[in-house]
Each structure stands twice: as C-alpha cells, then as structure tokens.
PDB file of C-alpha atoms in Angstrom:
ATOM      1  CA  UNK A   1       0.718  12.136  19.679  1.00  0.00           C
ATOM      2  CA  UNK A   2      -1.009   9.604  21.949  1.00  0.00           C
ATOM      3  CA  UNK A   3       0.026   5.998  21.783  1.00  0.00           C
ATOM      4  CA  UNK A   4      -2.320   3.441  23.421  1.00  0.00           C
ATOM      5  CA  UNK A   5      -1.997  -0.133  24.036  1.00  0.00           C
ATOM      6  CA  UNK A   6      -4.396  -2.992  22.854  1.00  0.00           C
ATOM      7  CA  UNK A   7      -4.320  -5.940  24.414  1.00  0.00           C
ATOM      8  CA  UNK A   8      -5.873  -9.541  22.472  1.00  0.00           C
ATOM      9  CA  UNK A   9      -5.498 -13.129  22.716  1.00  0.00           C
ATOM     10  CA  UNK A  10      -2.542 -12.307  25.638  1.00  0.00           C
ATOM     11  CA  UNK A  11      -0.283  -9.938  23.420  1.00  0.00           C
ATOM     12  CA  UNK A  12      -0.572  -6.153  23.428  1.00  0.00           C
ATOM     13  CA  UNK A  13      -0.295  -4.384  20.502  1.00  0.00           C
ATOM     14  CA  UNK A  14       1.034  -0.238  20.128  1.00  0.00           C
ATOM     15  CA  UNK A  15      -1.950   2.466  17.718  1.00  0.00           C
ATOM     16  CA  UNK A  16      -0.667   5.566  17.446  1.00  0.00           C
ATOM     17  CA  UNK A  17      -4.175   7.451  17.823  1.00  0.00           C
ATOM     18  CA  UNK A  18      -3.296  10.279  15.394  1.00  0.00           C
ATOM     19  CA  UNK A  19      -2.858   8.101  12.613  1.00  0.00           C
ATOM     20  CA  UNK A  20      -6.965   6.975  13.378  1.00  0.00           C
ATOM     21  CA  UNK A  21      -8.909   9.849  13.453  1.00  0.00           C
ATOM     22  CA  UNK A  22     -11.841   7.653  13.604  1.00  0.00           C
ATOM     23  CA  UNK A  23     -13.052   4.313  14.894  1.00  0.00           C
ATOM     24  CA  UNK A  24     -13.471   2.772  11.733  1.00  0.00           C
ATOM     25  CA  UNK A  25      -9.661   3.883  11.042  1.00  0.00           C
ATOM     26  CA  UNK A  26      -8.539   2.571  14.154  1.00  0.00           C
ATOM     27  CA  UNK A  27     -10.177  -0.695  13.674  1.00  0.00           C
ATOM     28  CA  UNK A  28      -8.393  -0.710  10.491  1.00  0.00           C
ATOM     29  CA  UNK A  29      -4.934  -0.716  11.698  1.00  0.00           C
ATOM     30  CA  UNK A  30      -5.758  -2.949  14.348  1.00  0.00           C
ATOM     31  CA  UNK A  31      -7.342  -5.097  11.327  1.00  0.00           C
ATOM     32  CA  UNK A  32      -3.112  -4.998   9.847  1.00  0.00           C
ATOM     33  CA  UNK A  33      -2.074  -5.920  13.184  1.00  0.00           C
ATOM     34  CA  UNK A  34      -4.123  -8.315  14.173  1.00  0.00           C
ATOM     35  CA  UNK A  35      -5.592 -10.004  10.947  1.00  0.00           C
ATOM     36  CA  UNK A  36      -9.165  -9.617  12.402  1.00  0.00           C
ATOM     37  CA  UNK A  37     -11.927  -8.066  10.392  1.00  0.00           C
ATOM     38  CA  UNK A  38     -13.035  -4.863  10.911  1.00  0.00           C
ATOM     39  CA  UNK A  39     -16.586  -6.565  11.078  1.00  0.00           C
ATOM     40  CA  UNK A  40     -15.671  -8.792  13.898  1.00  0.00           C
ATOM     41  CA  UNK A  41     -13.901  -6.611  16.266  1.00  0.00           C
ATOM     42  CA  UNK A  42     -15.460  -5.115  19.057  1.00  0.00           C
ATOM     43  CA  UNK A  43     -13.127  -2.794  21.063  1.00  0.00           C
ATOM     44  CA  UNK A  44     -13.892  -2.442  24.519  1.00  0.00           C
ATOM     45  CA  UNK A  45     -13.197   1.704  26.007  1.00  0.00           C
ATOM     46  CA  UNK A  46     -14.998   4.262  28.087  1.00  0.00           C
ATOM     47  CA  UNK A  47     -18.886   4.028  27.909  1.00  0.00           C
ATOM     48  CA  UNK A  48     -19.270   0.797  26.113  1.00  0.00           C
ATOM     49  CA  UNK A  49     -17.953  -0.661  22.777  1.00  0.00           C
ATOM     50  CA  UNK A  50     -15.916   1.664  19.893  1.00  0.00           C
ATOM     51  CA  UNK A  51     -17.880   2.615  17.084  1.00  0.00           C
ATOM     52  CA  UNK A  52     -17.302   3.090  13.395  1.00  0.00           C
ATOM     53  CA  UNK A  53     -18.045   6.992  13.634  1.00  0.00           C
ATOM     54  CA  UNK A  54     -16.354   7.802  17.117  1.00  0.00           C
ATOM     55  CA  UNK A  55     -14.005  10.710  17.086  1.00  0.00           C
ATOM     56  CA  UNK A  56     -10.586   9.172  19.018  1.00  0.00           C
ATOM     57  CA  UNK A  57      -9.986  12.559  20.038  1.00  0.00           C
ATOM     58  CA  UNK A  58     -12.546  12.949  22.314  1.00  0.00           C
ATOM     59  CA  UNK A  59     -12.120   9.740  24.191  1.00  0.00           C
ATOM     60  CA  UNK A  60      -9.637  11.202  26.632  1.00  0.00           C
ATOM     61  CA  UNK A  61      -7.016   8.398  25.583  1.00  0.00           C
ATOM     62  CA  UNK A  62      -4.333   8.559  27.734  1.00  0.00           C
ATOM     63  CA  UNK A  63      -0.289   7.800  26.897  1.00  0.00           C
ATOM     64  CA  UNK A  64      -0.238   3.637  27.396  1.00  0.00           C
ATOM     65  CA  UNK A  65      -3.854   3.526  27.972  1.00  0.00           C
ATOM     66  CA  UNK A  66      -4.429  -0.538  27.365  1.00  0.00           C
ATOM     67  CA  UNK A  67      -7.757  -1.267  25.334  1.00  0.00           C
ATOM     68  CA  UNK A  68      -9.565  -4.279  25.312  1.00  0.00           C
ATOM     69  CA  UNK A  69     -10.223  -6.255  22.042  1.00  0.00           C
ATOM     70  CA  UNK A  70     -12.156  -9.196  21.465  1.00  0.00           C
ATOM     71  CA  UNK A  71     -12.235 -10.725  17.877  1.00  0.00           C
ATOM     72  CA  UNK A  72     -11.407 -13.906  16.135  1.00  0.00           C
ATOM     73  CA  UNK A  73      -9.722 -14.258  12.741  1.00  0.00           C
ATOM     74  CA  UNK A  74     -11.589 -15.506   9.782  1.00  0.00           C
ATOM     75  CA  UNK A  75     -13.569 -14.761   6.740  1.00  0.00           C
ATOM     76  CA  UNK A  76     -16.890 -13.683   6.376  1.00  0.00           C
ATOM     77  CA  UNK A  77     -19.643 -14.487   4.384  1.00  0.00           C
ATOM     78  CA  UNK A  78     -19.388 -11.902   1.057  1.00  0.00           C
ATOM     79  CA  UNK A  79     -22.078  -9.604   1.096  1.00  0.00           C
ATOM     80  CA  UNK A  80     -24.834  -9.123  -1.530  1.00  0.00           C
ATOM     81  CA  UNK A  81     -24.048  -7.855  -4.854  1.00  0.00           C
ATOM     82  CA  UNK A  82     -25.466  -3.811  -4.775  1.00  0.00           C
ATOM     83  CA  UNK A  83     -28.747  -3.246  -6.474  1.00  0.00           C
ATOM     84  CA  UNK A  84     -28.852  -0.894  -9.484  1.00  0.00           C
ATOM     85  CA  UNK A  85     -28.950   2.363  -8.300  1.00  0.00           C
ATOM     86  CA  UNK A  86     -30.252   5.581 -10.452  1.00  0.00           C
ATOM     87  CA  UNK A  87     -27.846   8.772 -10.230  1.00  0.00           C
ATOM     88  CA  UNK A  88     -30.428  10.465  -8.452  1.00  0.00           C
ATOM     89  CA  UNK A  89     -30.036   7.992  -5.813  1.00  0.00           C
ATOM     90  CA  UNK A  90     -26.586   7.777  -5.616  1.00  0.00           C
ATOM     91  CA  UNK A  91     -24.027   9.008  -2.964  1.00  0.00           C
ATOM     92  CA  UNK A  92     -21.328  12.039  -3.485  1.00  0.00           C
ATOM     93  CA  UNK A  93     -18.752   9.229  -4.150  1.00  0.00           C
ATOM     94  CA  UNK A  94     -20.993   6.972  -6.175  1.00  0.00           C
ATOM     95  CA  UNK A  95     -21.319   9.802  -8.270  1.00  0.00           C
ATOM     96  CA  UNK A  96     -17.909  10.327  -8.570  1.00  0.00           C
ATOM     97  CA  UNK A  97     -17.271   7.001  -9.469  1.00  0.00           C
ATOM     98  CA  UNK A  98     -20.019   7.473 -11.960  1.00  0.00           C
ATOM     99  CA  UNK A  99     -18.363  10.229 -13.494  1.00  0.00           C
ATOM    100  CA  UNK A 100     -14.603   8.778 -12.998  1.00  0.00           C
ATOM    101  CA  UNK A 101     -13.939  12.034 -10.902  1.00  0.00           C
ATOM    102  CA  UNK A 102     -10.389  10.836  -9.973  1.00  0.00           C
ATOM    103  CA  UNK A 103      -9.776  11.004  -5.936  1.00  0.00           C
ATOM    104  CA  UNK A 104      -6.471  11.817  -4.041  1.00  0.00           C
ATOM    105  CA  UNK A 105      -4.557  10.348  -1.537  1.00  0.00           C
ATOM    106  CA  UNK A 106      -4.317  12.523   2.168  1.00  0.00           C
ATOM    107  CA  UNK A 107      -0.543  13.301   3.076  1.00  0.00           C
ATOM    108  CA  UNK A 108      -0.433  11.289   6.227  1.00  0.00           C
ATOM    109  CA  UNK A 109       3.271  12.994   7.837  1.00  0.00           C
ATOM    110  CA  UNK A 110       5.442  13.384   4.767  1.00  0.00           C
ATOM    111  CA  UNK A 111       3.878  10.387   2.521  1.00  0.00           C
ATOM    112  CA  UNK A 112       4.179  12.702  -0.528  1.00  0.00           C
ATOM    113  CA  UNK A 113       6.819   9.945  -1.687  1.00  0.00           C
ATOM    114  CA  UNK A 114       4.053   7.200  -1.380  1.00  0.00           C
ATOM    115  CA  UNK A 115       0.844   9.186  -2.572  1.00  0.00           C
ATOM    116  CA  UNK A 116       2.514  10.347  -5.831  1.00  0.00           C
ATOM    117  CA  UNK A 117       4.284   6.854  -6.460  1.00  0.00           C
ATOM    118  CA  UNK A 118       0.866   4.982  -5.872  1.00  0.00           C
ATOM    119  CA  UNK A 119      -1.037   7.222  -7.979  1.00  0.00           C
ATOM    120  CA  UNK A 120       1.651   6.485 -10.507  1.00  0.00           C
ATOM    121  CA  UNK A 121       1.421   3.057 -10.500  1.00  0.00           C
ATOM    122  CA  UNK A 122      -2.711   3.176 -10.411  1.00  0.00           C
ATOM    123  CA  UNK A 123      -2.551   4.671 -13.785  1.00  0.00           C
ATOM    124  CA  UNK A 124      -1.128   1.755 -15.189  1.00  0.00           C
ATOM    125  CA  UNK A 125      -4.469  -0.170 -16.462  1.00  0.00           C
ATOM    126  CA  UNK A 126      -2.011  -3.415 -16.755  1.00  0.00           C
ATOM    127  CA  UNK A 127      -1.372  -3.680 -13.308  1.00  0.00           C
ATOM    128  CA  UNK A 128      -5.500  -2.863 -12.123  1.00  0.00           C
ATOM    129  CA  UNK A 129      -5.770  -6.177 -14.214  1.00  0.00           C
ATOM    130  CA  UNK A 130      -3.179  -8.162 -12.485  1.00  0.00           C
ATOM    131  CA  UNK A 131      -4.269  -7.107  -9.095  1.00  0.00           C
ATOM    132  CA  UNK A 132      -7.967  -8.191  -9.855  1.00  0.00           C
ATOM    133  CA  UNK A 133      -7.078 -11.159 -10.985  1.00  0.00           C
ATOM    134  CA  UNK A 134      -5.133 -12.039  -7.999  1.00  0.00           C
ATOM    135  CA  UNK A 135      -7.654 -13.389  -5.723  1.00  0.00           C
ATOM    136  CA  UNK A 136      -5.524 -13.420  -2.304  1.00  0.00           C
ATOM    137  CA  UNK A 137      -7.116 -11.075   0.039  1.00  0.00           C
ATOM    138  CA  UNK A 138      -5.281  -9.958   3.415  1.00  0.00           C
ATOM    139  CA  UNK A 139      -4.442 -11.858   6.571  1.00  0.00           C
ATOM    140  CA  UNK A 140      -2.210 -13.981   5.008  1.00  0.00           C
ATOM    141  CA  UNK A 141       0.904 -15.053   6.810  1.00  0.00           C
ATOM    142  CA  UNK A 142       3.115 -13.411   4.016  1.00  0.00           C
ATOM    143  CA  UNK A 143       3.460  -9.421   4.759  1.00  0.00           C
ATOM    144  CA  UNK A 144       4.080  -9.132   0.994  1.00  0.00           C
ATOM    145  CA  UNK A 145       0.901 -10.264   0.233  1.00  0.00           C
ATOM    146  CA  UNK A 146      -0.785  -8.534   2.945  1.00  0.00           C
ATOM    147  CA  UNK A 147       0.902  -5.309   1.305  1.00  0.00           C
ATOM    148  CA  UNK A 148      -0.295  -6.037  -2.714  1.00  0.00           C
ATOM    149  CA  UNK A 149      -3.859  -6.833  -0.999  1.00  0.00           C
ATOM    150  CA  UNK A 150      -3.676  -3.873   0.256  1.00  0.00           C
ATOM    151  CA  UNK A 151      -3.324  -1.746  -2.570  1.00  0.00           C
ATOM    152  CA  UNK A 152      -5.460  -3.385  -4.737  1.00  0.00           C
ATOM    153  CA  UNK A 153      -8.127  -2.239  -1.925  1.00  0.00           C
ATOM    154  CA  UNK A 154      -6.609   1.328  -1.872  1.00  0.00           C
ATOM    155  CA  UNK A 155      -7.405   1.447  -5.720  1.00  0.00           C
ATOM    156  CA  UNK A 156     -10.640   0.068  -5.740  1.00  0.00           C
ATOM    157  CA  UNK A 157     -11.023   3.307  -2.807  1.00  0.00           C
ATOM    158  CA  UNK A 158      -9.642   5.609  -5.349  1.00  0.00           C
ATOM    159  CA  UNK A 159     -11.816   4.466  -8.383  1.00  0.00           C
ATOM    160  CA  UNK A 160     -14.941   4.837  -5.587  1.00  0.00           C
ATOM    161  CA  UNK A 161     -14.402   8.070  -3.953  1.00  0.00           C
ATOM    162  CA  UNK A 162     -15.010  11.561  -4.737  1.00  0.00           C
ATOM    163  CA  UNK A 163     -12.862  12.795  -1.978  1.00  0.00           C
ATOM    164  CA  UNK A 164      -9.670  12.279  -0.550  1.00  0.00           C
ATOM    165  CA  UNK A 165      -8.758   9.144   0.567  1.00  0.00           C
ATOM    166  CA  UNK A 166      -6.349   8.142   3.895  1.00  0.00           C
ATOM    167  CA  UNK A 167      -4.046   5.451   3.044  1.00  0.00           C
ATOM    168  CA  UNK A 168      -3.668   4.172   6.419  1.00  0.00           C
ATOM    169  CA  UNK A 169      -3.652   0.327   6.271  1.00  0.00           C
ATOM    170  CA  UNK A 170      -1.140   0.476   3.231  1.00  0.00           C
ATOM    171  CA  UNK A 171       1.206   2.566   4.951  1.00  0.00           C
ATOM    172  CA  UNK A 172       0.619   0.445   8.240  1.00  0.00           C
ATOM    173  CA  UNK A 173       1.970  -2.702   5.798  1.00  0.00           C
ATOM    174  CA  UNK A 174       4.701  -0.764   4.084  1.00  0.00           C
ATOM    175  CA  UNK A 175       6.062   0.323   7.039  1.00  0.00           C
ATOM    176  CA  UNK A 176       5.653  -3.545   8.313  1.00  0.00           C
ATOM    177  CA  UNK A 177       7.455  -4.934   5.480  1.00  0.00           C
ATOM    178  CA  UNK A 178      10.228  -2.216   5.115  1.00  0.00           C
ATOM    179  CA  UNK A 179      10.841  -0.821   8.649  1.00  0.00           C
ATOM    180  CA  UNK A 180      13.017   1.889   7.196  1.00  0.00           C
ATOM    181  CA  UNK A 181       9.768   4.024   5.962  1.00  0.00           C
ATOM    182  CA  UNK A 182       8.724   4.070   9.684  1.00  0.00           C
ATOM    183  CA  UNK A 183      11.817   5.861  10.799  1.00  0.00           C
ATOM    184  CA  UNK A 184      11.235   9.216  13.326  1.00  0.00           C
ATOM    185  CA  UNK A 185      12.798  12.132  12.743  1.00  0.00           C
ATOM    186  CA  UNK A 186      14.675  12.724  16.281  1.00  0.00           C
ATOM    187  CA  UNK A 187      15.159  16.361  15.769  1.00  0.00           C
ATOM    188  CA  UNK A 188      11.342  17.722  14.494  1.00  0.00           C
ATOM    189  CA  UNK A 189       9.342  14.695  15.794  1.00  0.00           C
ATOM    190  CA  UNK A 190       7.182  12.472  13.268  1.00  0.00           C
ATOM    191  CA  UNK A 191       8.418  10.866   9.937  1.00  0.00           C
ATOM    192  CA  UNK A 192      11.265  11.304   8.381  1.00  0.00           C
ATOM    193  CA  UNK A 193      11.106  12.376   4.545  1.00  0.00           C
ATOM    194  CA  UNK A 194      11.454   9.520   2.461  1.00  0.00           C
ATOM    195  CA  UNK A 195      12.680   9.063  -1.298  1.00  0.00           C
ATOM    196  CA  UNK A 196      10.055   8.328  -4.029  1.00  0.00           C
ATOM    197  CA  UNK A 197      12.480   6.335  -6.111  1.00  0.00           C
ATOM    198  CA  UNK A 198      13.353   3.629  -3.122  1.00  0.00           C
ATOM    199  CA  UNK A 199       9.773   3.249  -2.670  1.00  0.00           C
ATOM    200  CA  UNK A 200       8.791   2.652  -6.767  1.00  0.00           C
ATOM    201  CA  UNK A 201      11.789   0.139  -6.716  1.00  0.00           C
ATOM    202  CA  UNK A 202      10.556  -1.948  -3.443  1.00  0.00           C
ATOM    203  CA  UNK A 203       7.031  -1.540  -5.017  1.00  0.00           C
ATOM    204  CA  UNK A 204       7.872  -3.548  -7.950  1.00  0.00           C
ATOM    205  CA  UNK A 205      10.132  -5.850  -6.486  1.00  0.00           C
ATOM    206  CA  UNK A 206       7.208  -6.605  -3.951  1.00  0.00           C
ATOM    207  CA  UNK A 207       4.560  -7.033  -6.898  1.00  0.00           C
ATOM    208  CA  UNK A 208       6.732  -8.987  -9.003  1.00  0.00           C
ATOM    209  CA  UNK A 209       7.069 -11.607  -5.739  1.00  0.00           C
ATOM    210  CA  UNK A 210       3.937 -11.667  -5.411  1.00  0.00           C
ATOM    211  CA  UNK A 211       1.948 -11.656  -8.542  1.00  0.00           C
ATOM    212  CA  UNK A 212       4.135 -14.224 -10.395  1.00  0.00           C
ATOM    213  CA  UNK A 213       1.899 -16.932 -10.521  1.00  0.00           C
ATOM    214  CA  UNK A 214       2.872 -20.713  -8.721  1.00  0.00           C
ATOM    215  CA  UNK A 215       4.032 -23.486 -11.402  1.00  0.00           C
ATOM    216  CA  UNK A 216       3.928 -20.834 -14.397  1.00  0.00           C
ATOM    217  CA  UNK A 217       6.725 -19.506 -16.855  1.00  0.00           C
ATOM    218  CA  UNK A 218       4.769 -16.868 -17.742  1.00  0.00           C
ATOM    219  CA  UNK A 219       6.065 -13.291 -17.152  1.00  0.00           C
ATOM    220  CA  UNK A 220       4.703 -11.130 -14.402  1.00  0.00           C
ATOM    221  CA  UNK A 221       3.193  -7.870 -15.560  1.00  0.00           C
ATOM    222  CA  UNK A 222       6.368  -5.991 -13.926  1.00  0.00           C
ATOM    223  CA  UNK A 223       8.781  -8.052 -16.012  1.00  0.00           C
ATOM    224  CA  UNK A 224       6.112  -7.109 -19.769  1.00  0.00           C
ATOM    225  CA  UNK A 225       5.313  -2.939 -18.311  1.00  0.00           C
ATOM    226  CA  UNK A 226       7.687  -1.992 -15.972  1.00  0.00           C
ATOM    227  CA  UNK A 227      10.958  -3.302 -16.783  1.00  0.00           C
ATOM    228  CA  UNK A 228      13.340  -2.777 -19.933  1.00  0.00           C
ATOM    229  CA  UNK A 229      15.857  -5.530 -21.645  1.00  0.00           C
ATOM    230  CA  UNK A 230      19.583  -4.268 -22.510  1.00  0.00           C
ATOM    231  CA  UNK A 231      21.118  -6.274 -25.120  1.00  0.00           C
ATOM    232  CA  UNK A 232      24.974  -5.899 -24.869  1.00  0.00           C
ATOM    233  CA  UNK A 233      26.911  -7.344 -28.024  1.00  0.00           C
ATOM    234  CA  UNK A 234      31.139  -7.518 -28.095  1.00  0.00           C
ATOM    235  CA  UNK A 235      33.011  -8.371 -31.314  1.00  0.00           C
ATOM    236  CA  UNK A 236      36.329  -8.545 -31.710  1.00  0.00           C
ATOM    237  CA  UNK A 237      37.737  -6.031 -34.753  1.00  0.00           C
ATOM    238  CA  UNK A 238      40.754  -8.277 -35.329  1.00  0.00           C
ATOM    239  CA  UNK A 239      38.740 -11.267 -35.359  1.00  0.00           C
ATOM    240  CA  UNK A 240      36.257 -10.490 -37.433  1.00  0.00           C
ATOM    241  CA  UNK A 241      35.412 -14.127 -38.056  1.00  0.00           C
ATOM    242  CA  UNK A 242      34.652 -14.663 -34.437  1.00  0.00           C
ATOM    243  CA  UNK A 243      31.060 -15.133 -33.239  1.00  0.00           C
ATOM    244  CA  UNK A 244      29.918 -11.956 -31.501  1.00  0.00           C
ATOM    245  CA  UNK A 245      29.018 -12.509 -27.555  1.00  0.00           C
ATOM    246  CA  UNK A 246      25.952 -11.106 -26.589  1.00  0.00           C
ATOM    247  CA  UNK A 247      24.264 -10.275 -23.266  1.00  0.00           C
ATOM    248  CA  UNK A 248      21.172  -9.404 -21.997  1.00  0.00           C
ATOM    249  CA  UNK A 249      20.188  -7.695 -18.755  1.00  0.00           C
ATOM    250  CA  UNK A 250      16.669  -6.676 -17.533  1.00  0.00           C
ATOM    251  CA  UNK A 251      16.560  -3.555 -15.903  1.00  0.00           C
ATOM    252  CA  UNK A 252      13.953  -1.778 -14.016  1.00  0.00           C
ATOM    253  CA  UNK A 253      15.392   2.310 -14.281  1.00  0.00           C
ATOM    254  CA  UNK A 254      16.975   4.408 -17.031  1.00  0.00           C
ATOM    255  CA  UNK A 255      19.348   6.938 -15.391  1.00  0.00           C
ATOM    256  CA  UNK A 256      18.970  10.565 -16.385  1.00  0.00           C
ATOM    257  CA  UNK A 257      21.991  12.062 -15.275  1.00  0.00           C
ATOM    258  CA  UNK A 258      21.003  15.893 -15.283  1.00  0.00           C
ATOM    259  CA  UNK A 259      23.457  18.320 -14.091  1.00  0.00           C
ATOM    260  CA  UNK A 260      23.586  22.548 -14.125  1.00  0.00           C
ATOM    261  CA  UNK A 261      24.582  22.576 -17.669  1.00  0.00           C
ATOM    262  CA  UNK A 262      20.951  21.096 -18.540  1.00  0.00           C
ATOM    263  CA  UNK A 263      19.133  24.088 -18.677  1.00  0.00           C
ATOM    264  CA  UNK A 264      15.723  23.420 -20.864  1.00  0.00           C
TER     265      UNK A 264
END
C-alpha cells in the first residue's frame, strides 16, 4: 500500500495508490478531493504529465512521494450529444447497454456491504427517476450532495457497462461523509468489515436530505418507496364512550427477529 502526497493551491492532499489502479482513477479521487474536473487536471510526475491510461504501479511511487497538481475548479462546457450509432459499430459496453446486460460492482477491500446495498437500491426504478431529475452535479460545498451525485453517476456506469465497474469516487464520498466506513483493521491491515444494514439506513437518510425539494411539501421518494407508516390506536375498555387516541409513526425497517427455532 503506497500513499503519496499531492500538493495544490498550497494544501497537500493523501491517494492511497492501490485504490487507483489507473490514471484516470487517480484523477478521480483527486476529482472528490479537490472538486476539480478530471478534464482540467494535469498531474505533474516522472517523465512529464499523468495520463488517463498510465498504470500507477509502474511509476515507482514512493511512500510520501508529493505530486504536483495544477487545476482550477469549474464547469465545463457539456459535450455534444452522441451520434446514432449502429450495433455493428458499437463498443463491448454499448452493446451491453444495448442489450441491458446488467454490470457489477468490483469488491474494493471488503465493500461487499456497499456493492450489494447499491445494487439494491439501483433496482428501484423510483429512485433512477428522482436522481435524474435532480440536476445538482458534484463539487458542491455539501458532502451529501457530493455523495447522491455520485451515485446517480455510478448508476448511469452500471446501466452503460458490460463489465465490472470500480466504485471508487462513491466510496471516496461515503467514507468522507461517514468516517466510520473508512476505519483500518489494526490487526490484518486494510478495511474493516462493515454492516450492510448501517449503510442502507445512512443511504436513505442521506437521499431523503438531499432529494427533498426547497419550498415544497411534497414527499421525497424515500418517505412514498422506502419507508412504512404504523398507525397505533388505544381505547379504553371501561370507557367505551371515550374517543380512541391514535398515533402514527413512519418507519424505515421491519424487524425479523429469527432465532434457531426458525428452521424453514
């Protein structure tokens, strides 16, 4: 595990190399870090300026090496809708997409929690409407945002690949806006295992935040798909004239309490 150091606009900030097997997945995490584009960064190591398609392994990165970025923050022009392409001129993953060939997500050091959850929660057509319909891209000052932004990019990866795909900006923003899904396991080294459930329940917490829209009453689509109502209702059987109290409490969970009787 090689950790380097890379150093922009006066602060220095800590890639774990083995996370970015590539240049373009470097520039991505420096892209969470930062808020620079990909597009506009130009990383500055051995033998000139890092490319998209450089292997980081064979760089000769050294423990605390400091790299050089230079980059500003902002947004670029959108590029140029894709022209119509015929499937004998298509791509492996254009194909795929063609086809809806459904891609997986790489375990990136005990992320089975995340991948399964995620893939979950992609299956849920309500949400892939929400999240297109939320315009907000990533930089933003709020993490959460930066988080929802990027998942709704991790999907759109998904729906567009017909291999597996590495979710390494999303985990770099999880593990930005809850700290405790970046915790090291002292005694083996790397991650530690973490639980799927905590990780569905700060999901939806996180997209409710953020996908309730500004100025509205209107539900979020966590609150209509994802979450349950429990009516309570208490009479009293020796006042039977007595208007009943009710209560009602949303709730996100059903418990299933399953124990070594439950056998089938």
């Amino acid at each position: 595990m090689v950790k380097v150091l890379v150093k922009w606009q006066g602060q220095k900030y800590e890639v774990d190399t083995d996370t970015a097997p590539t240049g373009e997945d470097f520039k991505a995490i420096l892209f969470s870090l930062t808020g620079v584009s990909p597009e506009r960064q130009k990383v500055l190591v051995k033998g000139g300026q890092l490319k998209d398609d450089t292997d980081m392994t064979k760089l000769g990165l050294q423990e605390n090496q400091t790299l050089m970025m230079i980059g500003s923050v902002g947004e670029l022009p959108k590029a140029p809708a894709q022209p119509i392409k015929f499937v004998e001129d298509m791509s492996e993953n254009e194909v795929a997409q063609a086809l809806s060939i459904p891609a997986g997500l790489t375990n990136l050091g005990n992320t089975c929690y995340m991948n399964a959850t995620l893939q979950c929660l992609k299956a849920i057509p309500e949400l892939k409407s929400a999240l297109d319909e939320n315009a907000s891209g990533m930089g933003q000052t709020d993490a959460r945002a930066n988080l929802v932004s990027s998942m709704k990019n991790l999907f759109k990866q998904l729906n567009e690949s017909g291999e597996g795909v590495p979710p390494f900006v999303f985990l770099q923003f999880l593990r930005q806006v809850y700290p405790r899904f970046a915790e090291q396991d002292s005694q083996h080294g790397g991650y530690r295992q973490q639980d799927a459930e905590e990780f569905w329940n700060e999901m939806l917490t996180t997209l409710d935040q953020v996908l309730k829209k500004k100025d509205s009453s209107e539900s979020t689509v966590v609150e209509r798909h994802m979450s349950g109502r429990m009516v309570t209702t208490w009479e009293c059987a020796e006042a039977p004239d007595e208007p009943p109290t009710v209560r009602q409490e949303m709730f996100r969970k059903l418990n299933c309490h399953i124990d070594k009787s439950v056998n089938y």
